[in-house]
mmCIF file of C-alpha atoms in Angstrom:
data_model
loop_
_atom_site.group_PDB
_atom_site.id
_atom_site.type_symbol
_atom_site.label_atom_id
_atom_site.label_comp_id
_atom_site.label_asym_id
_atom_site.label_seq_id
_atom_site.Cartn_x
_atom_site.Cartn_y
_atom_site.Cartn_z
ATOM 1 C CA UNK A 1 -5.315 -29.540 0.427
ATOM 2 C CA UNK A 2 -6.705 -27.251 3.510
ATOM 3 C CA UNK A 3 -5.706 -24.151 1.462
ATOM 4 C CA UNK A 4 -7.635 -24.908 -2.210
ATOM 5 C CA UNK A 5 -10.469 -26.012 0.086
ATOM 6 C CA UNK A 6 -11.216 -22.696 2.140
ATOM 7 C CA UNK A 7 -14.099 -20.617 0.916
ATOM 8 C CA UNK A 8 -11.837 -17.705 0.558
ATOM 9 C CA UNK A 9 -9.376 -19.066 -2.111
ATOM 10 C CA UNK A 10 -12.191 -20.673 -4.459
ATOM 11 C CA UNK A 11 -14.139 -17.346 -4.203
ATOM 12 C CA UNK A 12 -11.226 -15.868 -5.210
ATOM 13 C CA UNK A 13 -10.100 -18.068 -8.180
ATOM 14 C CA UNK A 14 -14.232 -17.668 -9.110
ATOM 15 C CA UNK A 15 -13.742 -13.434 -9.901
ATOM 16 C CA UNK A 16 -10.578 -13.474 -11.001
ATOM 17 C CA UNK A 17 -11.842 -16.187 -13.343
ATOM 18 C CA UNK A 18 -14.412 -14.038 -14.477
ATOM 19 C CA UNK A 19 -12.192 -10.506 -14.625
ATOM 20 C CA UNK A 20 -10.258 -12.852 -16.997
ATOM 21 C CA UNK A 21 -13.370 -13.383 -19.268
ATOM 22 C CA UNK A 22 -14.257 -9.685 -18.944
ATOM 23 C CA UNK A 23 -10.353 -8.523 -19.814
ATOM 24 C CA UNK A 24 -10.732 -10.493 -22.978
ATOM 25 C CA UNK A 25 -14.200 -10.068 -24.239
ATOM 26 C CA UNK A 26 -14.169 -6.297 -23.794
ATOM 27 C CA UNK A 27 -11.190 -5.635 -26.384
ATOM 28 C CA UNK A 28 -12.881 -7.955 -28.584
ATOM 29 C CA UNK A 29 -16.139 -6.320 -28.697
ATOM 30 C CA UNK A 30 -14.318 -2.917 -29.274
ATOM 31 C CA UNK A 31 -12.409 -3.981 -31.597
ATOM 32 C CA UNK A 32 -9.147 -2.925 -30.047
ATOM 33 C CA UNK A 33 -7.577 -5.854 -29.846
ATOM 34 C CA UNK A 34 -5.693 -4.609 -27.047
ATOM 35 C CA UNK A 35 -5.197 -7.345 -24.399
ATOM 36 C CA UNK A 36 -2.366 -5.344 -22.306
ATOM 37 C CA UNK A 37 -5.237 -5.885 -19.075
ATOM 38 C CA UNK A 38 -5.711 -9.683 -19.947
ATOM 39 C CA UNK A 39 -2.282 -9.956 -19.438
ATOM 40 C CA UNK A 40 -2.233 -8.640 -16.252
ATOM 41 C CA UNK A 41 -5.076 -10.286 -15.260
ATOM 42 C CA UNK A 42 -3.507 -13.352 -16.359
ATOM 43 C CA UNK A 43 0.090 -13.136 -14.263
ATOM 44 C CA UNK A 44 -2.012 -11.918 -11.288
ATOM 45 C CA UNK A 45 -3.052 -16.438 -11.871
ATOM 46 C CA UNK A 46 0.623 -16.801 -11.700
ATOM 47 C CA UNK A 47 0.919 -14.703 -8.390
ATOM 48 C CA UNK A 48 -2.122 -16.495 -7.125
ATOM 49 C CA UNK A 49 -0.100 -20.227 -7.295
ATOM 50 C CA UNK A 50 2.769 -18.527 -5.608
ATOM 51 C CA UNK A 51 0.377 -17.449 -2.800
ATOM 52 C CA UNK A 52 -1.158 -20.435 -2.277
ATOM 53 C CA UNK A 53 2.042 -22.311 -1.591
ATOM 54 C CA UNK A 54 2.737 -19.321 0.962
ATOM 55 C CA UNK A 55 -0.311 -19.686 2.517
ATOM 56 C CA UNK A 56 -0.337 -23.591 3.177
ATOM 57 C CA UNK A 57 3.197 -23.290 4.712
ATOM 58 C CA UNK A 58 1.659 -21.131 7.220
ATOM 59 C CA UNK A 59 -1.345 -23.510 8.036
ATOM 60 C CA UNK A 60 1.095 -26.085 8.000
ATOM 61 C CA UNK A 61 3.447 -24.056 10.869
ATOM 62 C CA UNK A 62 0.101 -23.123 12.646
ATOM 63 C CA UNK A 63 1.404 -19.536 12.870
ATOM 64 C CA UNK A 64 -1.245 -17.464 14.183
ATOM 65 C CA UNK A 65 -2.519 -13.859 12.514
ATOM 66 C CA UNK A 66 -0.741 -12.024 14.848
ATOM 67 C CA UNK A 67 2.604 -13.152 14.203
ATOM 68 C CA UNK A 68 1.927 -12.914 10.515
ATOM 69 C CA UNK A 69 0.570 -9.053 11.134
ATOM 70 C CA UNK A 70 4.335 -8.762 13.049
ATOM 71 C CA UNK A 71 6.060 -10.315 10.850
ATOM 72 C CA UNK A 72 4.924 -8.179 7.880
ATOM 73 C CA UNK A 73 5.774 -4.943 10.161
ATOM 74 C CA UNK A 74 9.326 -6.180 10.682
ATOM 75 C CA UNK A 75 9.508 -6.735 6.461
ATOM 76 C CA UNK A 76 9.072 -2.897 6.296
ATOM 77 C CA UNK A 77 11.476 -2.110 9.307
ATOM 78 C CA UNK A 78 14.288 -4.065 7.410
ATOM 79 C CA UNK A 79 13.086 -2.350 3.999
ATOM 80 C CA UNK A 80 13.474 1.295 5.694
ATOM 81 C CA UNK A 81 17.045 0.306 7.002
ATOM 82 C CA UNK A 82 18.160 -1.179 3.333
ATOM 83 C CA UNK A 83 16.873 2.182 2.153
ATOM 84 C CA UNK A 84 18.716 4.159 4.165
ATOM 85 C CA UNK A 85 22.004 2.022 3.713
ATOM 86 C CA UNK A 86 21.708 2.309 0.409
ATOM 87 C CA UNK A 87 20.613 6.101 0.158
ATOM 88 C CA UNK A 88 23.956 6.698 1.938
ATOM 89 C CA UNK A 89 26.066 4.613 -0.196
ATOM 90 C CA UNK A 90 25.870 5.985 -3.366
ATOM 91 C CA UNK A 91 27.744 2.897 -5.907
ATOM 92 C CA UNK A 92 25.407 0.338 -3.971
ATOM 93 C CA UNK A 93 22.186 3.180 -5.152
ATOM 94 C CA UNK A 94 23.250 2.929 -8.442
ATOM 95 C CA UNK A 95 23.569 -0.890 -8.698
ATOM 96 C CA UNK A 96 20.235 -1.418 -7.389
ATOM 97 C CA UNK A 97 18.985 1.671 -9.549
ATOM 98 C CA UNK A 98 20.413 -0.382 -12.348
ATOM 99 C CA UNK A 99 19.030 -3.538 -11.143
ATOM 100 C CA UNK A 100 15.687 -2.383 -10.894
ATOM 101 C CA UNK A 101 15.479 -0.990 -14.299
ATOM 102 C CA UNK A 102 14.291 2.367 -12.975
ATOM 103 C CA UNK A 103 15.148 5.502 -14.248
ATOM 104 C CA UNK A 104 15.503 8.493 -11.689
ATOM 105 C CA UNK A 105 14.309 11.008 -14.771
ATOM 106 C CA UNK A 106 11.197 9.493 -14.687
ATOM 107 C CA UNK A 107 10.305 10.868 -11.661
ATOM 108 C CA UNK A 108 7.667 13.914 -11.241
ATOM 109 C CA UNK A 109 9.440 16.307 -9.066
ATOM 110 C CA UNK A 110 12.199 16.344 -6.679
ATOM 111 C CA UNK A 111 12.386 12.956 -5.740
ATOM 112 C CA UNK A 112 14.924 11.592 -8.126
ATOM 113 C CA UNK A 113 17.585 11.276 -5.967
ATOM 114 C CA UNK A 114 15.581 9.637 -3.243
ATOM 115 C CA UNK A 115 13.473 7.053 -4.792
ATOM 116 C CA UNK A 116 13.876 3.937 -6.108
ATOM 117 C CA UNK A 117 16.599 2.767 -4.140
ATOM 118 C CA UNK A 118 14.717 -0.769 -1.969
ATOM 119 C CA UNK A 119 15.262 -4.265 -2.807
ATOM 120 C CA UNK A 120 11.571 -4.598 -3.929
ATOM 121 C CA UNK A 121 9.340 -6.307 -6.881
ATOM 122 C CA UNK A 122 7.963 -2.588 -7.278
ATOM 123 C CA UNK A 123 10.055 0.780 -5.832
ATOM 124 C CA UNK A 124 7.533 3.541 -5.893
ATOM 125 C CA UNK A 125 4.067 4.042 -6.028
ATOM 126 C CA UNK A 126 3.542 0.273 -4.688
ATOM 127 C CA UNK A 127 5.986 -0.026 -2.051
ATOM 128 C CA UNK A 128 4.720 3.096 -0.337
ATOM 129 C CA UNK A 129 0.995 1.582 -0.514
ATOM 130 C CA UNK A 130 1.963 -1.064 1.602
ATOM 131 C CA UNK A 131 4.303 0.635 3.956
ATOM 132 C CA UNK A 132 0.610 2.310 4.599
ATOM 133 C CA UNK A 133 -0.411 -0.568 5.249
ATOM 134 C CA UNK A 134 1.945 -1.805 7.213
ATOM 135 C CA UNK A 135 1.318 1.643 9.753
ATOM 136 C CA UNK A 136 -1.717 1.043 10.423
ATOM 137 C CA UNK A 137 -0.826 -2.701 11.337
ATOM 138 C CA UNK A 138 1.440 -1.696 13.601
ATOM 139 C CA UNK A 139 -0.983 1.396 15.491
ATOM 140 C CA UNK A 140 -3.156 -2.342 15.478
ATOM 141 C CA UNK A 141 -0.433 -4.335 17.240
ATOM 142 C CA UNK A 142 1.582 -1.901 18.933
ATOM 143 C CA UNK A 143 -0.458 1.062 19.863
ATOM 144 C CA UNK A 144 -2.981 -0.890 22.308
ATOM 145 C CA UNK A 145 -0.952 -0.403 25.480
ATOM 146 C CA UNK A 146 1.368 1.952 26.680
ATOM 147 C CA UNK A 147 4.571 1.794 24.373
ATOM 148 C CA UNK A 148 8.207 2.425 24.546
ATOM 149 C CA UNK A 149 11.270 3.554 23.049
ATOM 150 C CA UNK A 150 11.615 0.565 20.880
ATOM 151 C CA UNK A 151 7.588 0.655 19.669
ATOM 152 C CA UNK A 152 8.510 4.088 18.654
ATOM 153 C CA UNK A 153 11.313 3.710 17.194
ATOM 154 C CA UNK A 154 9.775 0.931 15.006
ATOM 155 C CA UNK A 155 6.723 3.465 13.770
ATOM 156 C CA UNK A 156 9.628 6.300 12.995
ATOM 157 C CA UNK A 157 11.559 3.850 10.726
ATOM 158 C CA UNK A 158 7.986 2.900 8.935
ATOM 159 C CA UNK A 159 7.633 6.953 8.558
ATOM 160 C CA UNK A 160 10.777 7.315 7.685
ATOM 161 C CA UNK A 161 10.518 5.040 4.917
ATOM 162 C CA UNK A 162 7.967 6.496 3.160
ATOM 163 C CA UNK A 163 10.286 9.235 2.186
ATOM 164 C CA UNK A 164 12.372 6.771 -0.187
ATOM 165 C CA UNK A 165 9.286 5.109 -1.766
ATOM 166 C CA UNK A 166 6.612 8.145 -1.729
ATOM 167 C CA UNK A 167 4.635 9.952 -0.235
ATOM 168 C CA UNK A 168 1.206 7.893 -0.855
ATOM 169 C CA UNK A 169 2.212 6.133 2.555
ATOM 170 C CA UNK A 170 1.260 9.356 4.776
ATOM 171 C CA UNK A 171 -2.499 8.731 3.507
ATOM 172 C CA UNK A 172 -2.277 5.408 4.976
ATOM 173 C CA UNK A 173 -0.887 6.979 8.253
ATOM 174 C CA UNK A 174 -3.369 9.417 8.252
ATOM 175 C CA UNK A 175 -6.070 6.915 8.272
ATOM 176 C CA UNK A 176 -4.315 4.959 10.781
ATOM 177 C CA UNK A 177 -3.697 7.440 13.358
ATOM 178 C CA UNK A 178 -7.281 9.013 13.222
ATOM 179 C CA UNK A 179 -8.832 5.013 13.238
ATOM 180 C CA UNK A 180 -6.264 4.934 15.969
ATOM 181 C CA UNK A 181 -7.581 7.738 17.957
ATOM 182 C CA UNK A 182 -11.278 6.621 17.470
ATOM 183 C CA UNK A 183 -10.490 2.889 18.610
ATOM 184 C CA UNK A 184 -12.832 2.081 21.390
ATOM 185 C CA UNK A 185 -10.737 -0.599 22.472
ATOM 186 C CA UNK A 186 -7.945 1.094 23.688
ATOM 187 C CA UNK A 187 -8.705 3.668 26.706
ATOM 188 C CA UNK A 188 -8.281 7.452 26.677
ATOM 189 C CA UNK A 189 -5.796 7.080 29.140
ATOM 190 C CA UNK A 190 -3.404 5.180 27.305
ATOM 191 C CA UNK A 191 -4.026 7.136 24.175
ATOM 192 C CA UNK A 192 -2.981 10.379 25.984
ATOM 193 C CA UNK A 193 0.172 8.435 27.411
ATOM 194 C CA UNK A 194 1.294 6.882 24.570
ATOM 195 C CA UNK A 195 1.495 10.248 22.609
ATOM 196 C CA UNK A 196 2.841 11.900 25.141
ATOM 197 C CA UNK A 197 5.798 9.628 25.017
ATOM 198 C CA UNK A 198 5.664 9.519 21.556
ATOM 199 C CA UNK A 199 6.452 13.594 21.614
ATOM 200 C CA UNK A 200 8.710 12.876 23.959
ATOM 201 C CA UNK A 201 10.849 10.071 22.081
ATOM 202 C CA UNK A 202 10.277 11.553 18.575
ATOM 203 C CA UNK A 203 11.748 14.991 20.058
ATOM 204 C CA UNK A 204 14.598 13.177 21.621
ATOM 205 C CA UNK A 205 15.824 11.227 19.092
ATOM 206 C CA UNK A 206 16.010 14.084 16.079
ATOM 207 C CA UNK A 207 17.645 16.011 18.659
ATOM 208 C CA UNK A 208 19.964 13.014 19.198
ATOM 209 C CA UNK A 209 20.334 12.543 15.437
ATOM 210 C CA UNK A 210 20.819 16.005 14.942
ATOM 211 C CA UNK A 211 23.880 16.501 17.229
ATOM 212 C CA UNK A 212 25.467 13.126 15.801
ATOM 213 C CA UNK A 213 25.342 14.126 12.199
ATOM 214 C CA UNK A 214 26.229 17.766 12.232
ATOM 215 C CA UNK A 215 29.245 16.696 14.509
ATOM 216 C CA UNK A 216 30.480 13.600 12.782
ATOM 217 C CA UNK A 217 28.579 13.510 9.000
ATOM 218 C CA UNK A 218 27.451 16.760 8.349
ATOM 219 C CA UNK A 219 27.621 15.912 4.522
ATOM 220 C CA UNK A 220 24.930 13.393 5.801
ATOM 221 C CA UNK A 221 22.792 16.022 7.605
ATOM 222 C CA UNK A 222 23.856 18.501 4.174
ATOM 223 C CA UNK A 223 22.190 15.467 2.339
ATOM 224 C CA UNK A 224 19.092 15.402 4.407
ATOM 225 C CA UNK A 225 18.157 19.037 4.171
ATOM 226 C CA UNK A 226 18.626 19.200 0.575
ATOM 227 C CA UNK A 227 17.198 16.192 -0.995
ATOM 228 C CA UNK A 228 15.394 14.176 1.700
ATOM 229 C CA UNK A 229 13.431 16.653 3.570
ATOM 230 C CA UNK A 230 12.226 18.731 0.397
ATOM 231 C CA UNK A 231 10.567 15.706 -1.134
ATOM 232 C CA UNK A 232 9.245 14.179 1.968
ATOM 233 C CA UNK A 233 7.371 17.254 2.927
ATOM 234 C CA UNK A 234 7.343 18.825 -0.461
ATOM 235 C CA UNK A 235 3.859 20.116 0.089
ATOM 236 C CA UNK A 236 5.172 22.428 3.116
ATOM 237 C CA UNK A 237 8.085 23.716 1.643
ATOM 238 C CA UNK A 238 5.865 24.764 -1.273
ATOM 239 C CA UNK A 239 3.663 26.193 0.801
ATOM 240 C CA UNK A 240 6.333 28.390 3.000
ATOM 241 C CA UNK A 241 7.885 29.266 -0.752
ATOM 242 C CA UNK A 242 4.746 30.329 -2.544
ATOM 243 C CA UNK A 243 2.024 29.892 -0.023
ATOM 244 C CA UNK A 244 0.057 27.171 -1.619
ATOM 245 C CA UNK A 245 0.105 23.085 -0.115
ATOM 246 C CA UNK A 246 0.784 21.119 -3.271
ATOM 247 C CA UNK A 247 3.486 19.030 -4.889
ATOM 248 C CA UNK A 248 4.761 18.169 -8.583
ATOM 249 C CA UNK A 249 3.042 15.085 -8.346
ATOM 250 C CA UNK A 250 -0.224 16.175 -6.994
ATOM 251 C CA UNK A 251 -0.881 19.003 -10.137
ATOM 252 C CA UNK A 252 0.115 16.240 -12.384
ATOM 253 C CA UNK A 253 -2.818 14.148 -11.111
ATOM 254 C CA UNK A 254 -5.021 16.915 -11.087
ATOM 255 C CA UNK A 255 -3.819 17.567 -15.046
ATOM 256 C CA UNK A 256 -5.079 13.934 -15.215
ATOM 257 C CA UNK A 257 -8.832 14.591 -13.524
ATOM 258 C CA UNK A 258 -9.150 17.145 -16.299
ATOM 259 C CA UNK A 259 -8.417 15.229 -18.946
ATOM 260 C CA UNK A 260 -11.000 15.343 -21.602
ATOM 261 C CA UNK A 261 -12.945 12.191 -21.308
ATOM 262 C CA UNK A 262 -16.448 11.132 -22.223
ATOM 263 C CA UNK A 263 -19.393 10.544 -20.061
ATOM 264 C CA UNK A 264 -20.056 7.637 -22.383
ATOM 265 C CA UNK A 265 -16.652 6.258 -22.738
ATOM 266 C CA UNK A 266 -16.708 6.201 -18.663
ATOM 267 C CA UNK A 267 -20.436 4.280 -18.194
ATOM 268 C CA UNK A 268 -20.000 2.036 -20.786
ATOM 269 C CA UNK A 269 -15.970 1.227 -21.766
ATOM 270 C CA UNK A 270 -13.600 2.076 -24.822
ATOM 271 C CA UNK A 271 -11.573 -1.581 -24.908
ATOM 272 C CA UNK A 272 -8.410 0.224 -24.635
ATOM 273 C CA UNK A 273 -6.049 -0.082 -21.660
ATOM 274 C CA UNK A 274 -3.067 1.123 -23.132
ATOM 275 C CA UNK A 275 -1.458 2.868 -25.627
ATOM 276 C CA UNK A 276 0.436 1.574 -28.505
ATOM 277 C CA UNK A 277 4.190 3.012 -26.828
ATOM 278 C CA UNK A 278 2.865 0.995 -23.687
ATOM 279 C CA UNK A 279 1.917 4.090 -21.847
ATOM 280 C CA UNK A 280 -1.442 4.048 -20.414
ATOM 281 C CA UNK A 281 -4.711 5.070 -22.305
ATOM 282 C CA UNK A 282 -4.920 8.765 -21.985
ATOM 283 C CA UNK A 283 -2.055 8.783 -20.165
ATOM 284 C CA UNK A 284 -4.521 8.609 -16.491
ATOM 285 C CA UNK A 285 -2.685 6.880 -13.792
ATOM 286 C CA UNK A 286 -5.941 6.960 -11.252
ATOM 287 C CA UNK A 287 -7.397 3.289 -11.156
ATOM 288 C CA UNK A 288 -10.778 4.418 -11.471
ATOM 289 C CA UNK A 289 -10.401 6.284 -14.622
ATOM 290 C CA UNK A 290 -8.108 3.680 -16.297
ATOM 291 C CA UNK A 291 -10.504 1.115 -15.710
ATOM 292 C CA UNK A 292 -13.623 2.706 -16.319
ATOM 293 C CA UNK A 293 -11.909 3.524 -19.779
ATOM 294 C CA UNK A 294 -11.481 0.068 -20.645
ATOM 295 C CA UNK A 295 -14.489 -1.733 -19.362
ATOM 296 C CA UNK A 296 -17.225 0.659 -18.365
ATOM 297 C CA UNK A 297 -18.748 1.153 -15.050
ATOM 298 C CA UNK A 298 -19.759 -2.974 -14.624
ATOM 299 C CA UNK A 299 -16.486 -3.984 -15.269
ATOM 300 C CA UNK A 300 -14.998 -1.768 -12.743
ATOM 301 C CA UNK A 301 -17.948 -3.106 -10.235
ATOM 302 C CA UNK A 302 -16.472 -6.360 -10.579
ATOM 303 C CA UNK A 303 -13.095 -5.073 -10.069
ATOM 304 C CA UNK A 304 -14.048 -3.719 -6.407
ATOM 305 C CA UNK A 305 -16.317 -6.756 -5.747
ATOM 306 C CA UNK A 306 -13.200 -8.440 -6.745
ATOM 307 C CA UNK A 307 -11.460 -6.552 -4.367
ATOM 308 C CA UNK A 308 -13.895 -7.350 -1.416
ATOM 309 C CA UNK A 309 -13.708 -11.063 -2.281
ATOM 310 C CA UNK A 310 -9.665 -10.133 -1.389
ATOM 311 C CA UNK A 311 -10.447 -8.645 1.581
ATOM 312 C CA UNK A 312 -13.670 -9.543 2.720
ATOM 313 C CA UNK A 313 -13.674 -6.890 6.025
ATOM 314 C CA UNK A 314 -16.926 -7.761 7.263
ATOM 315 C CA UNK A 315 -16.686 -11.432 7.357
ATOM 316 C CA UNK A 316 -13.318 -11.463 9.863
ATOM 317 C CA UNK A 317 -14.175 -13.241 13.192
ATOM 318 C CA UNK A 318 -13.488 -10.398 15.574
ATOM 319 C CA UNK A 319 -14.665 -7.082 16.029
ATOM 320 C CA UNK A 320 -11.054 -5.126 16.424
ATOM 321 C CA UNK A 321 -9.723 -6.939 13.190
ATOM 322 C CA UNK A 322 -12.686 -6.002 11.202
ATOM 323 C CA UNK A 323 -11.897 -2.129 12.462
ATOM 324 C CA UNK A 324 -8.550 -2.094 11.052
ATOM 325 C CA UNK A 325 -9.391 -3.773 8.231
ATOM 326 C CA UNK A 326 -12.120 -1.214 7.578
ATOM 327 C CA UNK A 327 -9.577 1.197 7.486
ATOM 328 C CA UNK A 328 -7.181 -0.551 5.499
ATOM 329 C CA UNK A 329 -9.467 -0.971 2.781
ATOM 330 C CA UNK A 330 -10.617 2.660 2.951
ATOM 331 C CA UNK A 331 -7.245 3.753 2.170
ATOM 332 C CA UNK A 332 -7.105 1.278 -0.879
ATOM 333 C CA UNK A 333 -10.311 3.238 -2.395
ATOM 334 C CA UNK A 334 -8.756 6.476 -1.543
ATOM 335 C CA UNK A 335 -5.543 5.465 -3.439
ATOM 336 C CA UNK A 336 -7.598 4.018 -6.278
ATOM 337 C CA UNK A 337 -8.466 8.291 -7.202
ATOM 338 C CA UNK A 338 -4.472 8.241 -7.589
ATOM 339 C CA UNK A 339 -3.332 4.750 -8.784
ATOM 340 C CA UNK A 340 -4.107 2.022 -9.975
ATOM 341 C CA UNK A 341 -4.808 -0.058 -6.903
ATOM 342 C CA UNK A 342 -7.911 -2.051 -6.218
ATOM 343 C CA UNK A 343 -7.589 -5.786 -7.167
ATOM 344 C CA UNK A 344 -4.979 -6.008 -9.982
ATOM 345 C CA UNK A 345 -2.725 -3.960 -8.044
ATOM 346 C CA UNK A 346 0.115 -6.433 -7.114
ATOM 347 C CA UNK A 347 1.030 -5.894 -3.785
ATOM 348 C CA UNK A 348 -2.406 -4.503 -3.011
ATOM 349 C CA UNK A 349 -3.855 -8.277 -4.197
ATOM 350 C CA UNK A 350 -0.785 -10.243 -1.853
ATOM 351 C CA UNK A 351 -1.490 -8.512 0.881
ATOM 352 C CA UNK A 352 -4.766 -8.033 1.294
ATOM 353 C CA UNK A 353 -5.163 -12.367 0.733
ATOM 354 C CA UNK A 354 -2.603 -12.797 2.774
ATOM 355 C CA UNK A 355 -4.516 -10.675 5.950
ATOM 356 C CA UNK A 356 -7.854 -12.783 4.770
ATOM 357 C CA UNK A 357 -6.344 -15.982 5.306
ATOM 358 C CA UNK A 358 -4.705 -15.440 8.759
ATOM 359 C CA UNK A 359 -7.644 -13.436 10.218
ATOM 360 C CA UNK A 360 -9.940 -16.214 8.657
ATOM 361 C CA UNK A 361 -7.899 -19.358 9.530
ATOM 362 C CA UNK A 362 -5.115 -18.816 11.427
ATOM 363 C CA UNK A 363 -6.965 -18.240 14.482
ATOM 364 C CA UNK A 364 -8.205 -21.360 16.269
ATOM 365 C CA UNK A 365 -10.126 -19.540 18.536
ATOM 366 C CA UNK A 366 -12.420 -18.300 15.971
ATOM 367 C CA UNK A 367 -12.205 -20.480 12.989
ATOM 368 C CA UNK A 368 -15.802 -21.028 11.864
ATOM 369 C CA UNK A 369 -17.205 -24.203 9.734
ATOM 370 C CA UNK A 370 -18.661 -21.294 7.634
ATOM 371 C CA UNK A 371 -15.254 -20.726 5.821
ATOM 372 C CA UNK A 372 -14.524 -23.822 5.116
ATOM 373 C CA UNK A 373 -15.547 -26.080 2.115
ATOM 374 C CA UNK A 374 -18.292 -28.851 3.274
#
């Protein structure tokens, strides 16, 4: 089978292999007995199959990175719309609230009657990592010649749903749109055009939205201001309220950077992951402190080499893929001082094998003997 063959997959199944040994060993020689990371490690095998299966279907339809880059996109247009369906029909919110397991009180600020709410594996912290993701995709794929009302209205609906899923998604478009701005490949005069228009159209269409709601739904509009708009842009209302940029959620993970840990327990490990009521050791969401805590600085080296193996940025076959790609895998590390992200990270791990297969093989053009198993 083409798919076990490929260099990338048997690198892959080689670390994770190895985390595996490390997840299990390290608890041992602690003598914590607490396997809660082995276990994750080990369903990330089970998400592994599930991708491989994926991933030969798509070798077997010869679809080309591109349209698997587009396609992804379009997953997040169709999320935003379900979100905002959903948002504004409030028994449909609570079934899927219910479905989901999730629990609005849970949530660190004034988000609880926003998130949660998308027909996702993971509602929060996850979803809004790849929405990230998926804008600066689409500044890749769309962004590269002079756009139009529908391009735009495609990156407003990614925007836009970051609001239901959080706010870690503006990092990503961040990233994107200054990687944008720096990308050699597309000229200075198309870059001043396109966001021109996209003044222009943005302009327009709240003004458009505006007049529609406040004439028709203002309860809608009444919605927006109060719950929607807060949380989005939490960090400016606080500011214009008590003249400092910061949200619930941001001096909760500053609470967590000054948590009292060891030097030692960092370098070398402690064996625990989590705590015995399931919450996490310490109770540190960042990805770099929760793993140094349980298996030391090498362990988490093999977690970002692990990572790279993924997503291996500088071996993709052309120039402008490897740019983005940079990018996208500078705003996993960035997220990694917030969440946990790198590697073991769910959607992080699909998606980022998913981008290495189709830039490495799903491009005739470029597809090198190199990747590919003797």
């Amino acid at each position: 089978m083409h798919v076990l063959n490929c260099v990338l997959i048997r690198n892959v199944i080689k670390i994770w292999a190895l985390l595996s040994i490390i997840a299990l060993l390290y608890p041992l020689c602690c003598l914590t007995f607490d396997f809660s990371f082995a276990t994750l490690v080990f369903t990330q095998g089970i998400h592994l199959i599930s991708a491989i299966s994926v991933l030969a279907w798509l070798s077997i339809k010869s679809i080309p990175y591109s349209e698997v880059e587009k396609g992804f996109i379009s997953i997040f247009i169709l999320q935003t719309i379900i979100q905002i369906v959903v948002y504004l029909t409030p028994s449909l919110g609570n079934a899927i609230l219910e479905y989901n397991h999730y629990d609005p009180d849970s949530v660190v600020g004034i988000g609880s009657g926003v998130r949660g709410k998308a027909l996702s594996a993971a509602t929060t912290y996850h979803l809004t990592m790849a929405y990230g993701i998926a804008f600066i995709l689409y500044l890749k794929n769309y962004f590269n010649k002079c756009v139009n009302f529908s391009i735009i209205t495609m990156g407003l609906l990614l925007f836009i749903g970051i609001f239901f899923a959080g706010r870690t998604g503006f990092v990503g478009c961040g990233i994107g749109i200054i990687g944008w701005l720096f990308d050699k490949s597309v000229s200075r005069k198309i870059t001043l055009k396109n966001i021109s228009k996209l003044f222009l159209y943005t302009i327009f269409i709240i003004g458009v939205l505006f007049i529609v709601l406040s004439s028709f739904f203002p309860e809608v509009l009444d919605s927006i201001n109060k719950q929607i708009l807060p949380y989005a842009f939490e960090f400016l209302y606080s500011l214009d309220n008590n003249g400092q940029l910061e949200t619930a959620s941001t001096n909760r993970l500053k609470e967590m950077w000054s948590t009292n840990i060891t030097f030692f327990d960092l370098i070398v490990g402690t064996g625990h992951y989590t705590n015995s009521d399931g919450s996490f050791y310490m109770h540190v969401d960042p990805g770099i402190l929760r793993h140094m805590l349980f298996m030391g600085v090498i362990g988490y080296l093999i977690l970002v080499i692990y990572q790279y193996v993924l997503f291996p940025i500088f071996q993709f076959p052309q120039k402008r893929i490897r740019y983005y790609a940079i990018l996208i895998f500078t705003f996993l590390i960035l997220m990694e001082f917030k969440c946990i992200n790198l590697g073991v990270n769910k959607f992080a791990f699909s998606i980022t094998l998913l981008l290495s297969y189709s830039y490495l093989y799903l491009n005739s053009s470029t597809i090198s003997s190199k990747y590919l198993k003797q």
